[in-house]
Coordinates of C-alpha atoms and ligand atoms in Angstrom, one line a residue:
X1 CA 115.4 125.6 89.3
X2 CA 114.4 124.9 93.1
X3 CA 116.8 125.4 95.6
X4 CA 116.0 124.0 98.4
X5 CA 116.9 121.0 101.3
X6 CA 115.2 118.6 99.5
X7 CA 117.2 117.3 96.5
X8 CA 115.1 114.1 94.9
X9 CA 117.4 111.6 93.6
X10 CA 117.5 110.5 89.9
X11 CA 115.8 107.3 88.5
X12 CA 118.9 105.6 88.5
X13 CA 119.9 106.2 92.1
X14 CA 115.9 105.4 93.2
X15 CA 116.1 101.8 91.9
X16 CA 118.9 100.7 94.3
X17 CA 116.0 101.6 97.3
X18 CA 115.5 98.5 98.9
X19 CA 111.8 99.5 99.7
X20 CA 108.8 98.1 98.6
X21 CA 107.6 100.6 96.2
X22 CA 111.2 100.0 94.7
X23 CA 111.2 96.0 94.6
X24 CA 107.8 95.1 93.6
X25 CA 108.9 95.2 89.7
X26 CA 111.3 95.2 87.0
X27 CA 113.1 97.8 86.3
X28 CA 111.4 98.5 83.0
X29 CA 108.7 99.8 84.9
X30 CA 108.2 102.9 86.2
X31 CA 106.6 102.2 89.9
X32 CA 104.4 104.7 91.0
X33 CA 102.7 102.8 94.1
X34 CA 103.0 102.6 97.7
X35 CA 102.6 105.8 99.5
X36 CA 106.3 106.8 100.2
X37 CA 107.9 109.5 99.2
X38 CA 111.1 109.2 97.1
X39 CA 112.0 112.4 99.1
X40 CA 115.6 112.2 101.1
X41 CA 114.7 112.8 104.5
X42 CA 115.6 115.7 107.0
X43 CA 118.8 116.4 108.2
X44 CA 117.8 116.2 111.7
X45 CA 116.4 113.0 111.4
X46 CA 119.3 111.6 109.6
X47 CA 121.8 112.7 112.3
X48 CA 119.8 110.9 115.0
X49 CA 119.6 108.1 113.5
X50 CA 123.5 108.4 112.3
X51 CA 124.3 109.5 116.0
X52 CA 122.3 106.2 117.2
X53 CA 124.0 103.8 114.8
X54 CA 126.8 105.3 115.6
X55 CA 127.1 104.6 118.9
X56 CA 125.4 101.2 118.8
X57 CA 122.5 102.5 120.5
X58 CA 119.9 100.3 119.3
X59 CA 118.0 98.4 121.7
X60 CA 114.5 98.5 122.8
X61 CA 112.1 101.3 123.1
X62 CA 111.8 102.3 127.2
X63 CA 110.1 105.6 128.5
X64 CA 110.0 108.5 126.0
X65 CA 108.6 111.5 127.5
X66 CA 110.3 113.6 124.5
X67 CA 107.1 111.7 122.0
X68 CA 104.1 113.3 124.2
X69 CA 105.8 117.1 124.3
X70 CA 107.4 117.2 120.7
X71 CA 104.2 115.9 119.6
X72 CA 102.0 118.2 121.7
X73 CA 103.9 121.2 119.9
X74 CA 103.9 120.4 116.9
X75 CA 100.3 119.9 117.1
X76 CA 100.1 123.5 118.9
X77 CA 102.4 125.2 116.0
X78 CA 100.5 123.7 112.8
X79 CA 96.6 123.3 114.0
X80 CA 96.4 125.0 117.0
X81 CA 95.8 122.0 118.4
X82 CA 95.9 121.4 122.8
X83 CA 97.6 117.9 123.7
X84 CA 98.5 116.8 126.9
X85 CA 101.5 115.1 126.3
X86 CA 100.7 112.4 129.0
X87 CA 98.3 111.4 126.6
X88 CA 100.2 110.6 123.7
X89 CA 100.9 106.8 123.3
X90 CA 103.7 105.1 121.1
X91 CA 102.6 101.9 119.1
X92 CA 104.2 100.1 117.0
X93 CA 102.6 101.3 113.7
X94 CA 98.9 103.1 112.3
X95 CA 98.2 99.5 111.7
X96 CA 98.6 98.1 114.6
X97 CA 97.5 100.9 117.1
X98 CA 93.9 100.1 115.0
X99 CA 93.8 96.6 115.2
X100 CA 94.8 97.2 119.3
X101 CA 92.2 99.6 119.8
X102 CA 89.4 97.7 117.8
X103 CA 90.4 94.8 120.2
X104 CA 89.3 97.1 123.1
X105 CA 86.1 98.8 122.0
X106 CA 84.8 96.0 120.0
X107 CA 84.4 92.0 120.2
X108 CA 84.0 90.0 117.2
X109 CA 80.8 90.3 114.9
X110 CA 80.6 93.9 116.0
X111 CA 79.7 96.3 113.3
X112 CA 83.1 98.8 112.5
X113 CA 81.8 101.8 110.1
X114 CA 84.0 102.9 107.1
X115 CA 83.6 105.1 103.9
X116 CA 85.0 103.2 100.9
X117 CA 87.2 103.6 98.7
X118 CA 89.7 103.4 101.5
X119 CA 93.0 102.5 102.4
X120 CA 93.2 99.3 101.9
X121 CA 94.8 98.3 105.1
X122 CA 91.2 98.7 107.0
X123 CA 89.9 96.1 105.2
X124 CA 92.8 94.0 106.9
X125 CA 92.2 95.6 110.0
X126 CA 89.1 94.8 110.7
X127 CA 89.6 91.0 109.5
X128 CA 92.2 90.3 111.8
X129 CA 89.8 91.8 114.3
X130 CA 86.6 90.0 113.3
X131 CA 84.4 92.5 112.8
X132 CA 81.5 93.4 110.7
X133 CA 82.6 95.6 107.5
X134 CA 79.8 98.1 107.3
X135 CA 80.7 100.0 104.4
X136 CA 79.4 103.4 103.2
X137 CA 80.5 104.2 100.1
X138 CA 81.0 108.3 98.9
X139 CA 79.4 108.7 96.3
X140 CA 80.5 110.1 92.7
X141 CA 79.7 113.8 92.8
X142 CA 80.7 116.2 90.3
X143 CA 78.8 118.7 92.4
X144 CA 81.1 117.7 95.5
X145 CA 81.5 121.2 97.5
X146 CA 85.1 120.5 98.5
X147 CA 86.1 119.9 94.5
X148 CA 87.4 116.3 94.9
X149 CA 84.3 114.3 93.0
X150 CA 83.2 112.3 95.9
X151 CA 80.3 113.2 98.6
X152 CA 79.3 111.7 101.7
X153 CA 76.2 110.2 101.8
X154 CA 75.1 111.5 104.8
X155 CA 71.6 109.6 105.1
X156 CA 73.4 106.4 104.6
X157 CA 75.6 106.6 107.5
X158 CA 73.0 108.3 109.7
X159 CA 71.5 105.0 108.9
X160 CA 74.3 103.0 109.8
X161 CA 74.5 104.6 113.5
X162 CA 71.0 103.7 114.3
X163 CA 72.0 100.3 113.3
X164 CA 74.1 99.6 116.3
X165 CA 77.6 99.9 115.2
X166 CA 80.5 100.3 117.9
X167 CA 83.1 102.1 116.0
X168 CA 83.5 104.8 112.6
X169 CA 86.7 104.0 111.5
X170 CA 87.7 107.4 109.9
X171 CA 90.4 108.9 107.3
X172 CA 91.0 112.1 107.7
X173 CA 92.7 113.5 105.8
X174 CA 91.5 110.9 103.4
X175 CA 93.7 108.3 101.0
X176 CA 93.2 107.6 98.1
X177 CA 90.3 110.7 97.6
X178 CA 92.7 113.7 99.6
X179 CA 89.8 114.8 101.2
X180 CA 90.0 117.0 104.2
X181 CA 87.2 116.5 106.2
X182 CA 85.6 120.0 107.0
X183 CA 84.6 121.6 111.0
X184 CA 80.8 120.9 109.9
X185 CA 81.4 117.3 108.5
X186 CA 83.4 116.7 111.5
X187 CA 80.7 118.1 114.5
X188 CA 78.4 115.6 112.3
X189 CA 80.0 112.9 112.9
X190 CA 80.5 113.7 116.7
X191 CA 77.3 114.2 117.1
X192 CA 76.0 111.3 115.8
X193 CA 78.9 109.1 117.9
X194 CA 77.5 110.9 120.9
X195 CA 73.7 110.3 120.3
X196 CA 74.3 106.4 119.4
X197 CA 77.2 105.6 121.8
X198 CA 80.0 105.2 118.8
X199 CA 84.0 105.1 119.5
X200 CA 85.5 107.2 116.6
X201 CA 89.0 106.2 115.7
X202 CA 90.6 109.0 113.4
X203 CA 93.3 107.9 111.3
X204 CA 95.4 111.1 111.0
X205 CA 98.6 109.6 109.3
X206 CA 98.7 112.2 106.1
X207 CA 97.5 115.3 108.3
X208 CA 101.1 116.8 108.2
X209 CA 101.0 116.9 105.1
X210 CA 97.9 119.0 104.5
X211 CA 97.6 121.8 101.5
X212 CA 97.3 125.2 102.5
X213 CA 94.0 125.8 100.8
X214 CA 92.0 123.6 103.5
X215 CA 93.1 123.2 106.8
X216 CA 93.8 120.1 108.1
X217 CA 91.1 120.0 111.7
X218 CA 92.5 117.7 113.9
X219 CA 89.2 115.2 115.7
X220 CA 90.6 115.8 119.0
X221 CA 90.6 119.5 118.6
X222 CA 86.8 120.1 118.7
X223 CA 85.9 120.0 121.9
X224 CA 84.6 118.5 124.5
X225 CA 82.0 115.9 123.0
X226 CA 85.0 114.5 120.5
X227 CA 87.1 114.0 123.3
X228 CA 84.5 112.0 124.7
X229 CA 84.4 109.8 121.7
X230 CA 87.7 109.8 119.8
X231 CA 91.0 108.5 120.0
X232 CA 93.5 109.6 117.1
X233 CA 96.5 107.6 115.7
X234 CA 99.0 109.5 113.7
X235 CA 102.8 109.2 112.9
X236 CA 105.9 110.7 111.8
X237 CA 106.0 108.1 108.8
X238 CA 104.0 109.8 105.9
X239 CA 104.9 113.6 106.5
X240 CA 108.5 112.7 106.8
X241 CA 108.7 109.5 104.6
X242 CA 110.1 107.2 107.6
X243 CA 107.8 104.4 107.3
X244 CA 110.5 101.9 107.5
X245 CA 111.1 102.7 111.0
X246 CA 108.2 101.6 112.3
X247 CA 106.7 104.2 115.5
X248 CA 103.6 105.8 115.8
X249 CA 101.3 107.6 118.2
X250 CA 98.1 107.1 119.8
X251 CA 96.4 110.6 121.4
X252 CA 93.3 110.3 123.4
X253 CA 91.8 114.1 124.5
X254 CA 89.8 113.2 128.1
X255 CA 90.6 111.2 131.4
X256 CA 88.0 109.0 130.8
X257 CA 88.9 107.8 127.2
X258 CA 92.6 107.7 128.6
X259 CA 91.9 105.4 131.0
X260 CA 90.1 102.9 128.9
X261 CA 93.6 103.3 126.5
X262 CA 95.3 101.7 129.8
X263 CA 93.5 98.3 128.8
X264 CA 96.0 98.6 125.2
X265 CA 98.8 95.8 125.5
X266 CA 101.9 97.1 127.0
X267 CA 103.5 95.4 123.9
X268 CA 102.7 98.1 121.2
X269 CA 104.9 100.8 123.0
X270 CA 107.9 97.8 123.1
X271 CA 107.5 97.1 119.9
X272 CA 108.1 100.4 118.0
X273 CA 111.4 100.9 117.5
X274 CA 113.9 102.8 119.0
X275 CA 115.6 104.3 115.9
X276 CA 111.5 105.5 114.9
X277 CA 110.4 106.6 118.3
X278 CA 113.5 109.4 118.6
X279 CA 113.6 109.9 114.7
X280 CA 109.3 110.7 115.3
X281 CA 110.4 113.0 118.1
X282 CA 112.7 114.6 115.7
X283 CA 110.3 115.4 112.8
X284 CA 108.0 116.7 115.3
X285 CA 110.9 119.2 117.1
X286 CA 113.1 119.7 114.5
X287 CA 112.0 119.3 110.9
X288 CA 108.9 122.3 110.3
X289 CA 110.8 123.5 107.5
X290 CA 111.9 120.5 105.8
X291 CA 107.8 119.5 105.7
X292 CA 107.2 123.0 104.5
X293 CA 109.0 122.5 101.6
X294 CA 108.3 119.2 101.0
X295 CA 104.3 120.6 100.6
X296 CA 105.6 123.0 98.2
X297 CA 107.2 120.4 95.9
X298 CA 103.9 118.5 96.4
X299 CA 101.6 121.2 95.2
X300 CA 104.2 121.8 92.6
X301 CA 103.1 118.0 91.5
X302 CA 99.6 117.8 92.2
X303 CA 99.3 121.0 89.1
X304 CA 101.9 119.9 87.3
X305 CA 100.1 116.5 87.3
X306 CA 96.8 118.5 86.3
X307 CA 99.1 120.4 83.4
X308 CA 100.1 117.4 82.0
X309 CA 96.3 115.5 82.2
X310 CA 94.8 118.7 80.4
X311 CA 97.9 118.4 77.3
X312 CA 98.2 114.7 77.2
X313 CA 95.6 112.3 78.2
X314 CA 92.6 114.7 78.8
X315 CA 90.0 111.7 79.0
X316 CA 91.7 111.0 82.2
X317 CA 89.2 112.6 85.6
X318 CA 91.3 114.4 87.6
X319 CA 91.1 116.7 91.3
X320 CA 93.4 118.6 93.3
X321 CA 93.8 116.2 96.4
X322 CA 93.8 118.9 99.4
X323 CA 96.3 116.5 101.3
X324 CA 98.9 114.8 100.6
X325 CA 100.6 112.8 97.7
X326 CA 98.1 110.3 96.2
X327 CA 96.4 111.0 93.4
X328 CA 92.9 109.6 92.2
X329 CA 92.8 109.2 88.3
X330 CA 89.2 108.3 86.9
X331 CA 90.7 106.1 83.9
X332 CA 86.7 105.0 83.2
X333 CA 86.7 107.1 79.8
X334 CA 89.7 105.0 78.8
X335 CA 87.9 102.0 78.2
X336 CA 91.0 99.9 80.2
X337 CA 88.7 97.7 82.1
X338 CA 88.1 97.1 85.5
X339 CA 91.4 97.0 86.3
X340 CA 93.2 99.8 84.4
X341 CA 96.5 99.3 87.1
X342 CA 96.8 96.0 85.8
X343 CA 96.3 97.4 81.9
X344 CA 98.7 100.5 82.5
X345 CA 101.4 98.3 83.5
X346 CA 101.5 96.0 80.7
X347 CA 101.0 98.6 77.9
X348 CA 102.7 101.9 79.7
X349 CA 105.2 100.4 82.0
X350 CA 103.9 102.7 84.5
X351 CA 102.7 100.7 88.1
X352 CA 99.8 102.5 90.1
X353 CA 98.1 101.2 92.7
X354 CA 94.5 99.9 91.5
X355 CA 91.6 101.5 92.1
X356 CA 89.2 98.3 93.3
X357 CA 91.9 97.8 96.1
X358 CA 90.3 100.6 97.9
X359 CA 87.0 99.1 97.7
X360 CA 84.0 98.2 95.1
X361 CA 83.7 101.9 93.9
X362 CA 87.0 102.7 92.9
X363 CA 87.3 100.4 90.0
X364 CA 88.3 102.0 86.8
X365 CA 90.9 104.1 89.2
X366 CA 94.2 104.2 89.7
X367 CA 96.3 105.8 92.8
X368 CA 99.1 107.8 91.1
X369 CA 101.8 108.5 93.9
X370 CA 103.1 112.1 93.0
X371 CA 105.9 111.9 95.7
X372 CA 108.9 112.3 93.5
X373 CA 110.7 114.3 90.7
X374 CA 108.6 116.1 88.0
X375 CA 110.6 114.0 85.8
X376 CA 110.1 110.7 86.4
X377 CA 105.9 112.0 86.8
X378 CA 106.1 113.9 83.5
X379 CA 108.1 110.5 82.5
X380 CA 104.9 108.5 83.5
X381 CA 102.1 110.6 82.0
X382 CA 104.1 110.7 78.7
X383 CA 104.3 106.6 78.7
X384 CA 100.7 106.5 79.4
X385 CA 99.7 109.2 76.4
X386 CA 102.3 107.4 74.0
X387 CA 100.6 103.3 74.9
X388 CA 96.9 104.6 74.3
Ligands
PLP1 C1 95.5 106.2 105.8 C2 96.7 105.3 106.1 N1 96.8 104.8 107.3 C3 97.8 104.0 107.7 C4 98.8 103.8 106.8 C5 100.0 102.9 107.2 O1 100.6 103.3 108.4 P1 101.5 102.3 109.1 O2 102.6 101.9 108.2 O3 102.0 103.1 110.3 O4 100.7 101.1 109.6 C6 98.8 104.4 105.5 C7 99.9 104.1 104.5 O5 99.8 104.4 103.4 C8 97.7 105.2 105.2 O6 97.6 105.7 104.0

């Protein structure tokens, strides 16, 4: 038995959450969606935002020098990572910092460069911008070096550069395939941004919580040429499951690309939230060991998850994500249809997200969320095996 900080709740206690992941169905079925961890959070971060409550200290966000230096250490501690804290922004949320900044480097009917499957917030993203979706798939690739099953293609998106697009919308490390994007993938893509004039904007939201056996490289970190082309947006909200509080960070790496940040509306540092801007400060400062043990659990999952594929439902494709909690399940050999989400919930009681969410190419997936007790994933795999 673990003895640690982190003491995950029981079924029971879960479904009185009154978050998303815990709403969206009856309570028949087991949800296993949404990436949010069913994790308690830090003590830290609970007695700041206990201590703010507390003292009715919850009005807007003003000047928060304490988000550009915890954030600057942190990134120093785990990646070795240089960030001058003046050039750390707060917005509102991931979401919003993208759709801000595709407002300043692009103008409607622009082309915006993405890998699917992806997250399926880009695809929102870049509609509420107006944009042109230039999608280039990864490819299936059992051959993949980094183990996960999916490849870049490489000749594709070299293409896609000389076409004239403004900005590669990255995810890195990426959801729903956990890959970690390696130093040579990553000097690719700067030099191609470089050579064609591109703006790379690195979503970096599940880089905290990276797995030890590939290191997470921040963009931002390689020098001189990606500071000239990127801008990263992170947050507290994945690594230490605070989504609901709605604060995250924008970090540009030269004076030029800093400046044209000052063209961002003032209103996406106002409209973060207090409670999330000091409770982000906190995980940055405070909680190191809380989100080292909260990787162990995970990489306790992500094998047991393997374990439980290889005894149960074997037909099911599976890979170690190197990052984070999501896991991609290849349900094709299951004959479920192009929707197996939709399938697993009527016949297993057992909600993923579905695969074609994330794009064309993931149909015949589903996005496991291994965030939570081996029982209630053990619980899951077993409902799947016994409805087949
Ligand atoms: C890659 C990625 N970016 C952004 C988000 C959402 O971030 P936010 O809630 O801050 O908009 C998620 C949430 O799952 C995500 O996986």
């Amino acid at each position: 038995m673990r003895e640690g900080q982190i003491k995950i709740p029981s079924l029971s206690d879960l479904q009185t959450h009154r978050s998303e992941k815990w709403r969206s169905f009856p309570q028949e079925i087991l949800p296993l969606p949404v990436a949010e961890m069913d994790f308690p959070v830090a003590e830290p971060i609970r007695q700041v935002l206990t201590e703010m409550v507390n003292a009715s200290d919850l009005g807007y966000l003003g000047p928060i020098p304490e988000m550009g230096i915890s954030f600057s250490g942190f990134a120093n501690r785990r990646w070795n990572w240089l960030v001058n804290p003046d050039y750390v922004r707060v917005a509102t949320d991931v979401g919003v910092a993208v759709v801000e900044l595709l407002r300043i480097f692009t103008k409607p009917g622009d082309k915006v460069l993405f890998s699917s499957p992806v997250y399926q917030n880009f695809y929102t993203w870049m509609r509420e911008t107006q944009v042109e979706m230039i999608d280039v798939p990864f490819k299936v690739d059992p051959e993949s070096t980094d183990g996960t099953g999916w490849s870049h293609d490489w000749n594709a998106i070299e293409a896609a550069y000389r076409s004239g697009i403004s900005v590669h919308l990255l995810c890195s490390p990426h959801n729903p395939l956990g890959k970690v994007y390696t130093r040579e993938k990553l000097l690719r893509i700067i030099a191609l941004a470089e050579e064609y004039n591109v703006v790379v904007i690195s979503d970096e939201i599940h880089a905290p919580l990276t797995f030890k056996e590939s290191p997470f490289i921040p963009f931002l970190s390689l020098g001189e040429d990606a500071a000239k082309v990127g801008v990263t947006v992170t947050a507290s909200s994945k690594g230490w499951n605070i989504a609901g509080l709605k604060c995250a960070i924008i970090i540009s790496q030269s004076e030029k690309m800093h400046e044209k940040l000052n063209e961002l509306p003032p209103a996406l540092h106002y409209r973060a939230s207090l409670l999330g801007a000091f409770a982000t400060v906190t995980a940055f400062e405070k909680c190191d060991d809380w989100l080292d043990e909260a990787i162990e659990i995970l990489d306790q999952n992500r094998n047991l998850i393997a374990n439980l594929i290889s005894l149960r439902i074997p037909a099911v494709g599976y890979h170690l994500p190197h990052a984070s909690y999501l896991a991609w399940l290849d349900m094709s050999e299951l004959n479920l249809g192009y929707d197996p989400g939709l399938a697993l919930v009527e016949r297993a009681k057992v909600a993923f997200n579905s695969g074609h969410i994330y794009g064309e190419v993931g149909r015949n997936h589903v996005r496991f969320n291994f965030a939570t007790s081996p029982v209630i994933i053990t619980e899951a795999i077993e409902r799947i095996a016994r409805a087949l």
